[in-house]
Short mmCIF file of C-alpha atoms in Angstrom, two decimals:
data_model
loop_
_atom_site.label_atom_id
_atom_site.label_comp_id
_atom_site.label_asym_id
_atom_site.label_seq_id
_atom_site.Cartn_x
_atom_site.Cartn_y
_atom_site.Cartn_z
CA UNK A 1 -15.08 33.45 80.89
CA UNK A 2 -14.12 36.61 79.10
CA UNK A 3 -16.60 36.27 76.26
CA UNK A 4 -19.97 37.50 77.12
CA UNK A 5 -21.57 37.50 73.38
CA UNK A 6 -21.04 35.43 70.32
CA UNK A 7 -21.99 36.02 66.77
CA UNK A 8 -22.77 33.09 64.76
CA UNK A 9 -22.65 33.00 61.07
CA UNK A 10 -23.87 30.58 58.64
CA UNK A 11 -23.34 31.11 54.92
CA UNK A 12 -24.66 27.73 53.84
CA UNK A 13 -21.37 26.18 53.25
CA UNK A 14 -20.63 22.89 55.07
CA UNK A 15 -17.11 21.95 56.73
CA UNK A 16 -15.57 25.01 54.97
CA UNK A 17 -13.79 27.72 56.94
CA UNK A 18 -13.76 31.48 55.76
CA UNK A 19 -17.33 32.25 55.04
CA UNK A 20 -17.41 34.69 57.91
CA UNK A 21 -14.24 36.74 57.05
CA UNK A 22 -15.87 39.24 55.01
CA UNK A 23 -18.87 39.73 57.25
CA UNK A 24 -16.59 40.12 60.32
CA UNK A 25 -14.54 42.66 58.42
CA UNK A 26 -17.76 44.82 57.57
CA UNK A 27 -19.06 44.18 61.08
CA UNK A 28 -15.76 45.52 62.75
CA UNK A 29 -15.94 48.64 60.52
CA UNK A 30 -19.35 49.42 61.21
CA UNK A 31 -19.09 48.97 64.98
CA UNK A 32 -15.90 51.10 65.05
CA UNK A 33 -18.05 54.12 63.72
CA UNK A 34 -20.90 53.83 66.17
CA UNK A 35 -21.45 56.19 68.97
CA UNK A 36 -20.41 59.39 67.17
CA UNK A 37 -16.67 58.78 67.32
CA UNK A 38 -14.55 56.46 65.17
CA UNK A 39 -12.59 53.86 67.09
CA UNK A 40 -9.33 52.99 65.31
CA UNK A 41 -9.16 49.36 64.10
CA UNK A 42 -5.93 47.28 63.61
CA UNK A 43 -5.57 43.71 62.42
CA UNK A 44 -2.98 41.55 63.99
CA UNK A 45 -1.69 38.20 62.21
CA UNK A 46 0.07 35.91 64.45
CA UNK A 47 0.77 32.49 62.78
CA UNK A 48 -2.31 31.47 60.97
CA UNK A 49 -3.48 29.68 57.72
CA UNK A 50 -5.29 30.51 54.50
CA UNK A 51 -8.21 32.10 56.72
CA UNK A 52 -5.54 34.35 58.31
CA UNK A 53 -4.42 35.48 54.66
CA UNK A 54 -8.07 36.17 53.90
CA UNK A 55 -8.57 38.16 57.05
CA UNK A 56 -5.56 40.36 56.39
CA UNK A 57 -6.62 40.81 52.72
CA UNK A 58 -10.19 41.87 53.95
CA UNK A 59 -8.70 44.27 56.57
CA UNK A 60 -6.44 45.89 53.94
CA UNK A 61 -9.30 46.46 51.61
CA UNK A 62 -10.85 48.46 54.20
CA UNK A 63 -7.66 50.48 54.88
CA UNK A 64 -7.38 48.85 58.39
CA UNK A 65 -3.65 48.81 59.34
CA UNK A 66 -2.21 45.21 59.74
CA UNK A 67 0.53 44.15 62.07
CA UNK A 68 2.07 40.75 60.97
CA UNK A 69 4.23 39.17 63.67
CA UNK A 70 7.21 37.61 61.85
CA UNK A 71 8.65 34.33 63.12
CA UNK A 72 5.28 33.52 64.73
CA UNK A 73 4.80 30.69 62.03
CA UNK A 74 2.95 29.71 58.90
CA UNK A 75 1.30 32.38 56.85
CA UNK A 76 2.41 35.22 58.95
CA UNK A 77 6.08 34.23 58.02
CA UNK A 78 5.23 34.27 54.42
CA UNK A 79 3.41 37.78 54.39
CA UNK A 80 6.52 38.99 56.18
CA UNK A 81 8.83 37.48 53.77
CA UNK A 82 6.97 39.00 50.77
CA UNK A 83 6.54 42.25 52.34
CA UNK A 84 10.39 42.89 52.32
CA UNK A 85 10.64 42.09 48.63
CA UNK A 86 10.53 44.37 45.75
CA UNK A 87 7.62 43.71 43.44
CA UNK A 88 9.73 42.34 40.77
CA UNK A 89 11.07 39.79 43.10
CA UNK A 90 7.84 38.07 43.57
CA UNK A 91 7.79 35.18 41.21
CA UNK A 92 5.86 32.06 41.03
CA UNK A 93 9.09 30.26 41.67
CA UNK A 94 9.57 32.35 45.10
CA UNK A 95 5.95 31.73 45.98
CA UNK A 96 6.25 27.98 45.48
CA UNK A 97 9.42 28.00 47.43
CA UNK A 98 7.89 29.74 50.45
CA UNK A 99 4.73 27.58 50.58
CA UNK A 100 6.93 24.46 50.96
#
């Protein structure tokens, strides 16, 4: 009942999630700048999977602040884990360990 409009995106793929993520980031950025003033944007990652990781990535590329809710599950926990590490601590073994 709270949704008055929908934007449907078809990038030609079938049974594949994520084709809309880049478009959505561009659209959010464009809408935030309409009307003569810039409305601040923020990305919130709560739980999620590969699509959430891509959404956070696209947001960060556009310099949009991201809030990752630690202990909410799945990819958010992994992002929170690696955010706390020094770059030298991010190894293939550490990534494999977190993904299991």
